[in-house]
Coordinates of C-alpha atoms in Angstrom, one line a residue:
X1078 CA 79.3 8.1 46.7
X1079 CA 83.3 6.9 47.2
X1080 CA 85.9 4.9 44.9
X1081 CA 85.8 1.9 46.3
X1082 CA 82.3 1.7 46.3
X1083 CA 81.5 1.8 42.7
X1084 CA 78.3 2.6 41.6
X1085 CA 75.9 0.3 39.6
X1086 CA 74.7 -0.2 35.8
X1087 CA 71.9 -1.2 36.6
X1088 CA 69.8 2.2 36.2
X1089 CA 67.6 3.7 33.5
X1090 CA 66.1 6.6 33.2
X1091 CA 63.7 9.1 31.6
X1092 CA 63.1 13.2 31.6
X1093 CA 60.5 14.1 32.5
X1094 CA 58.2 17.4 32.3
X1095 CA 60.6 20.1 35.0
X1096 CA 62.5 16.9 36.4
X1097 CA 63.8 13.4 36.2
X1098 CA 62.9 9.4 37.3
X1099 CA 65.7 6.8 37.6
X1100 CA 65.0 3.7 37.8
X1101 CA 67.1 0.4 39.3
X1102 CA 66.1 -3.4 39.3
X1103 CA 63.5 -2.8 42.6
X1104 CA 63.0 1.0 42.8
X1105 CA 61.7 4.0 40.7
X1106 CA 62.2 7.8 42.4
X1107 CA 61.3 10.6 40.9
X1108 CA 62.8 14.0 41.2
X1109 CA 61.0 17.3 40.4
X1110 CA 61.9 21.4 40.4
X1111 CA 59.0 23.0 42.0
X1112 CA 57.9 26.7 40.9
X1113 CA 59.5 28.0 44.3
X1114 CA 62.9 25.9 43.4
X1115 CA 62.5 23.0 45.9
X1116 CA 63.3 19.7 44.2
X1117 CA 60.9 16.5 45.3
X1118 CA 61.6 13.6 45.7
X1119 CA 58.5 10.6 45.6
X1120 CA 60.1 7.0 45.5
X1121 CA 58.3 3.3 45.4
X1122 CA 59.7 -0.2 44.4
X1123 CA 58.6 -1.7 41.8
X1124 CA 57.0 -5.0 40.9
X1125 CA 57.4 -6.6 38.3
X1126 CA 56.0 -8.5 35.5
X1127 CA 59.1 -11.5 35.4
X1128 CA 59.3 -11.4 39.4
X1129 CA 56.1 -13.2 39.1
X1130 CA 55.7 -15.4 36.2
X1131 CA 59.5 -16.0 34.9
X1132 CA 59.6 -16.9 31.5
X1133 CA 58.6 -13.7 30.8
X1134 CA 62.2 -13.6 31.4
X1135 CA 63.2 -15.0 28.1
X1136 CA 64.9 -13.2 25.6
X1137 CA 63.1 -11.8 23.4
X1138 CA 59.7 -11.8 25.0
X1139 CA 61.6 -9.9 28.1
X1140 CA 62.2 -6.9 25.7
X1141 CA 58.2 -6.3 25.4
X1142 CA 57.2 -6.9 28.9
X1143 CA 60.6 -4.5 29.3
X1144 CA 59.6 -1.8 27.3
X1145 CA 55.6 -2.2 28.6
X1146 CA 56.1 -1.9 32.1
X1147 CA 58.3 1.4 31.5
X1148 CA 56.1 3.1 29.1
X1149 CA 53.6 2.5 31.2
X1150 CA 55.6 4.0 34.6
X1151 CA 56.6 6.6 31.9
X1152 CA 53.1 8.2 31.7
X1153 CA 52.9 8.1 35.6
X1154 CA 56.1 10.0 36.2
X1155 CA 54.6 12.0 33.4
X1156 CA 51.1 13.3 34.8
X1157 CA 53.6 13.1 38.5
X1158 CA 56.3 15.5 37.1
X1159 CA 53.3 18.0 35.4
X1160 CA 51.5 18.4 39.2
X1161 CA 54.1 19.0 40.8
X1162 CA 55.8 20.9 38.6
X1163 CA 52.5 23.1 37.9
X1164 CA 52.0 25.8 41.0
X1165 CA 49.1 25.3 43.6
X1166 CA 46.0 26.7 41.1
X1167 CA 47.0 25.4 38.6
X1168 CA 44.8 22.0 37.6
X1169 CA 46.0 18.8 38.7
X1170 CA 46.7 16.3 35.6
X1171 CA 44.2 13.4 36.5
X1172 CA 44.4 9.4 35.0
X1173 CA 41.2 10.3 33.1
X1174 CA 43.6 13.3 30.8
X1175 CA 46.6 11.0 30.7
X1176 CA 45.0 7.8 29.3
X1177 CA 42.9 10.2 26.7
X1178 CA 46.5 11.4 25.7
X1179 CA 48.1 8.1 25.6
X1180 CA 45.5 7.0 23.3
X1181 CA 45.5 9.7 20.6
X1182 CA 49.5 9.0 21.2
X1183 CA 49.2 5.8 19.7
X1184 CA 47.2 6.3 17.4
X1185 CA 49.8 9.0 16.2
X1186 CA 52.1 7.0 15.6
X1187 CA 50.6 4.4 14.0
X1188 CA 49.2 6.8 11.2
X1189 CA 52.7 8.5 11.4
X1190 CA 54.8 5.7 11.5
X1191 CA 52.9 2.4 9.9
X1192 CA 50.3 4.1 7.9
X1193 CA 51.6 7.2 5.5
X1194 CA 55.0 5.8 5.1
X1195 CA 52.8 2.4 3.8
X1196 CA 50.6 5.3 1.9
X1197 CA 53.8 6.9 0.1
X1198 CA 56.0 4.0 -0.5
X1199 CA 52.7 2.2 -2.1
X1200 CA 52.0 4.8 -4.2
X1201 CA 54.9 4.3 -6.5
X1202 CA 55.3 0.8 -5.7
X1203 CA 55.3 -0.1 -9.7
X1204 CA 58.6 2.2 -9.7
X1205 CA 59.7 -0.3 -7.3
X1206 CA 61.9 -2.8 -9.4
X1207 CA 61.6 -6.0 -5.7
X1208 CA 59.5 -6.4 -2.6
X1209 CA 63.2 -5.6 -1.0
X1210 CA 63.8 -2.0 -2.3
X1211 CA 59.5 -1.4 -1.7
X1212 CA 60.7 -2.3 1.5
X1213 CA 63.8 -0.3 2.1
X1214 CA 62.3 2.8 0.8
X1215 CA 59.4 2.8 3.5
X1216 CA 62.2 2.5 6.3
X1217 CA 63.6 5.2 4.6
X1218 CA 60.5 7.0 4.8
X1219 CA 60.0 5.9 7.7
X1220 CA 63.4 7.6 10.1
X1221 CA 63.1 10.7 7.7
X1222 CA 59.5 11.7 9.1
X1223 CA 61.1 10.3 12.9
X1224 CA 63.8 13.3 12.2
X1225 CA 61.3 15.3 11.0
X1226 CA 58.9 14.9 14.3
X1227 CA 62.0 15.2 16.3
X1228 CA 63.2 18.6 15.1
X1229 CA 59.0 19.8 15.5
X1230 CA 59.0 18.9 18.3
X1231 CA 61.9 20.0 19.2
X1232 CA 60.8 24.2 18.8
X1233 CA 58.3 23.4 21.2
X1234 CA 59.7 25.6 24.4
X1235 CA 58.9 23.3 26.9
X1236 CA 60.2 20.5 24.9
X1237 CA 63.5 22.0 24.8
X1238 CA 63.6 21.9 28.6
X1239 CA 62.5 18.2 28.7
X1240 CA 65.5 17.4 26.2
X1241 CA 67.7 19.0 28.5
X1242 CA 66.8 16.8 31.5
X1243 CA 67.1 14.2 29.7
X1244 CA 71.1 14.8 28.7
X1245 CA 71.5 15.7 33.1
X1246 CA 69.9 12.0 33.5
X1247 CA 72.6 10.5 31.0
X1248 CA 75.3 12.9 32.1
X1249 CA 73.8 11.7 35.4
X1250 CA 74.2 7.7 34.8
X1251 CA 77.6 8.8 32.9
X1252 CA 79.2 9.3 35.8
X1253 CA 77.3 6.3 38.3
X1254 CA 78.9 3.9 35.5
X1255 CA 82.2 5.5 36.0
X1256 CA 82.2 5.4 39.9
X1257 CA 82.6 8.9 40.4
X1258 CA 81.3 11.2 42.8
X1259 CA 78.1 12.4 42.3
X1260 CA 79.0 15.8 42.0
X1261 CA 76.8 18.4 38.9
X1262 CA 80.5 20.1 38.7
X1263 CA 82.0 17.2 38.0
X1264 CA 79.5 15.7 35.7
X1265 CA 78.1 17.9 33.7
X1266 CA 81.4 17.4 31.5
X1267 CA 80.1 14.0 30.5
X1268 CA 78.5 13.1 28.0
X1269 CA 74.7 13.8 26.6
X1270 CA 74.7 11.0 24.9
X1271 CA 74.2 7.5 26.8
X1272 CA 73.4 3.9 24.2
X1273 CA 71.2 3.2 25.9
X1274 CA 68.7 5.3 25.3
X1275 CA 65.6 5.6 23.9
X1276 CA 66.6 7.3 21.5
X1277 CA 69.5 4.7 20.2
X1278 CA 66.3 2.2 20.9
X1279 CA 63.8 3.3 18.5
X1280 CA 65.9 3.6 15.9
X1281 CA 67.4 0.0 15.9
X1282 CA 63.1 -0.3 15.8
X1283 CA 63.4 1.5 12.2
X1284 CA 66.4 -0.7 11.0
X1285 CA 65.3 -4.2 12.1
X1286 CA 61.8 -3.3 10.7
X1287 CA 63.4 -2.7 6.8
X1288 CA 65.6 -6.6 7.8
X1289 CA 62.5 -8.2 9.3
X1290 CA 59.5 -6.9 6.6
X1291 CA 61.9 -7.6 3.9
X1292 CA 60.9 -11.5 3.6
X1293 CA 57.2 -10.8 3.8
X1294 CA 57.1 -9.9 0.3
X1295 CA 54.3 -6.3 -0.6
X1296 CA 50.9 -7.3 -0.2
X1297 CA 47.6 -5.9 -0.9
X1298 CA 47.9 -2.2 1.1
X1299 CA 45.8 -3.7 4.5
X1300 CA 47.6 -7.2 4.8
X1301 CA 50.9 -4.8 5.2
X1302 CA 49.7 -2.8 8.0
X1303 CA 48.4 -5.8 9.6
X1304 CA 51.7 -7.4 9.1
X1305 CA 53.5 -4.4 10.4
X1306 CA 51.7 -4.2 13.6
X1307 CA 51.7 -8.0 14.5
X1308 CA 55.3 -7.6 13.2
X1309 CA 55.9 -5.3 15.7
X1310 CA 56.5 -6.7 19.0
X1311 CA 58.9 -9.8 17.6
X1312 CA 61.3 -6.3 16.2
X1313 CA 61.1 -4.8 20.3
X1314 CA 62.0 -8.0 21.4
X1315 CA 65.1 -8.1 19.2
X1316 CA 65.9 -4.4 19.6
X1317 CA 66.0 -4.6 22.8
X1318 CA 68.6 -7.5 23.5
X1319 CA 70.6 -5.6 20.6
X1320 CA 70.1 -2.8 23.3
X1321 CA 71.3 -4.9 26.2
X1322 CA 74.2 -6.4 24.5
X1323 CA 75.6 -2.5 23.0
X1324 CA 75.7 -1.5 27.2
X1325 CA 77.4 -4.8 28.1
X1326 CA 79.6 -4.2 25.7
X1327 CA 80.7 -0.5 25.1
X1328 CA 84.2 -0.8 24.4
X1329 CA 83.7 -3.1 21.6
X1330 CA 84.1 -1.5 18.0
X1331 CA 81.5 -3.5 16.2
X1332 CA 78.9 -2.6 18.8
X1333 CA 80.2 1.5 18.5
X1334 CA 80.1 1.3 14.7
X1335 CA 76.0 -0.3 15.5
X1336 CA 74.8 2.2 17.9
X1337 CA 76.3 5.6 16.5
X1338 CA 73.8 6.7 14.2
X1339 CA 71.6 6.5 17.3
X1340 CA 74.1 8.8 19.1
X1341 CA 73.6 10.7 16.2
X1342 CA 70.5 10.6 16.9
X1343 CA 70.6 11.3 20.4
X1344 CA 71.4 15.1 19.6
X1345 CA 68.6 16.2 18.2
X1346 CA 66.6 15.2 21.3
X1347 CA 69.3 16.1 24.6
X1348 CA 70.1 19.2 24.6
X1349 CA 72.6 20.6 26.9
X1350 CA 71.9 21.4 31.0
X1351 CA 72.2 23.3 33.5
X1352 CA 73.4 22.4 37.1
X1353 CA 70.4 23.3 38.8
X1354 CA 69.0 20.9 36.0
X1355 CA 72.2 17.8 37.0
X1356 CA 71.3 18.5 40.5
X1357 CA 67.4 17.1 40.2
X1358 CA 68.7 13.9 38.5
X1359 CA 71.5 13.3 40.9
X1360 CA 68.4 14.0 43.5
X1361 CA 66.6 11.2 41.9
X1362 CA 69.8 8.8 41.0
X1363 CA 69.8 9.4 45.2
X1364 CA 66.0 8.6 46.2
X1365 CA 66.8 4.5 43.8
X1366 CA 70.0 5.0 46.0
X1367 CA 68.6 4.7 49.2
X1368 CA 66.2 1.8 49.2
X1369 CA 68.7 -0.1 47.3
X1370 CA 72.7 -1.4 47.1
X1371 CA 74.2 0.8 44.0
X1372 CA 76.6 -1.9 43.8
X1373 CA 78.7 -1.6 40.3
X1374 CA 77.5 -4.8 38.1
X1375 CA 79.4 -3.2 35.1
X1376 CA 77.1 -5.8 33.2
X1377 CA 75.1 -3.1 31.7
X1378 CA 72.1 -4.3 32.4
X1379 CA 70.0 -0.7 33.0
X1380 CA 66.5 -0.9 31.4
X1381 CA 66.1 1.1 28.4
X1382 CA 64.7 4.2 28.8
X1383 CA 61.8 5.9 27.2
X1384 CA 63.0 8.4 25.1
X1385 CA 60.7 11.8 26.7

């Protein structure tokens, strides 16, 4: 990619099993390293709900829709990458298995990040002077559980590989946004951290949850859980707008301060990739570029990625 035709900031992505998925405005592409060393590339058009229903582009609502669509695409590409990265003798990952994994994942997430913090904080809520300190304690505990969870899964060898591809994805997008040739030898010098990362998004969700839920007070445990589940879409929408704004104002001193904790957390979900992993990320990006124009707009309008 030459300097006179610079790249778009409208690219998001996700690390998958032995590969990377890149998503543009109208297409997505998945690149996976097969057991024989070859890189398979699969690309398809997107069909966003917001194209069919313009009201879904409204602020706050667009964040919920974007996260839903990104999660659905992320699950699909995870299954595809699992199959591509297996040998011929391995059994395919079925849609039923992926659906079951999704249901289990949702249940575990609600238990860990909604119910458990409430139970722990609720067990000593009489010691808190007011509802705000209770919500603060609950929120800090939720963030602590997130960090422990990431540290635990990072010890799994296969997930460490995914974290390396996560770094490759970020480095490649940095190179794209800088208008450089997509040369793995050049890309590797970029940072593996990026402000539009799903890790940063998740941390913003948890911080905003402390602020929003402090307005609810401290009802009984059942209503506390209900309020958290009902409030999640609002908080997701707000967090999405923060991330979008940060993408447009990456050089702002204020946004650098706001995004700094998220970048620190990304150090747990990214690892330094090798050249072969960056080659895979480049193939995914080229798969998108082959289907739609890759012009620089520097709006930071790329999608928030789904954390692998």
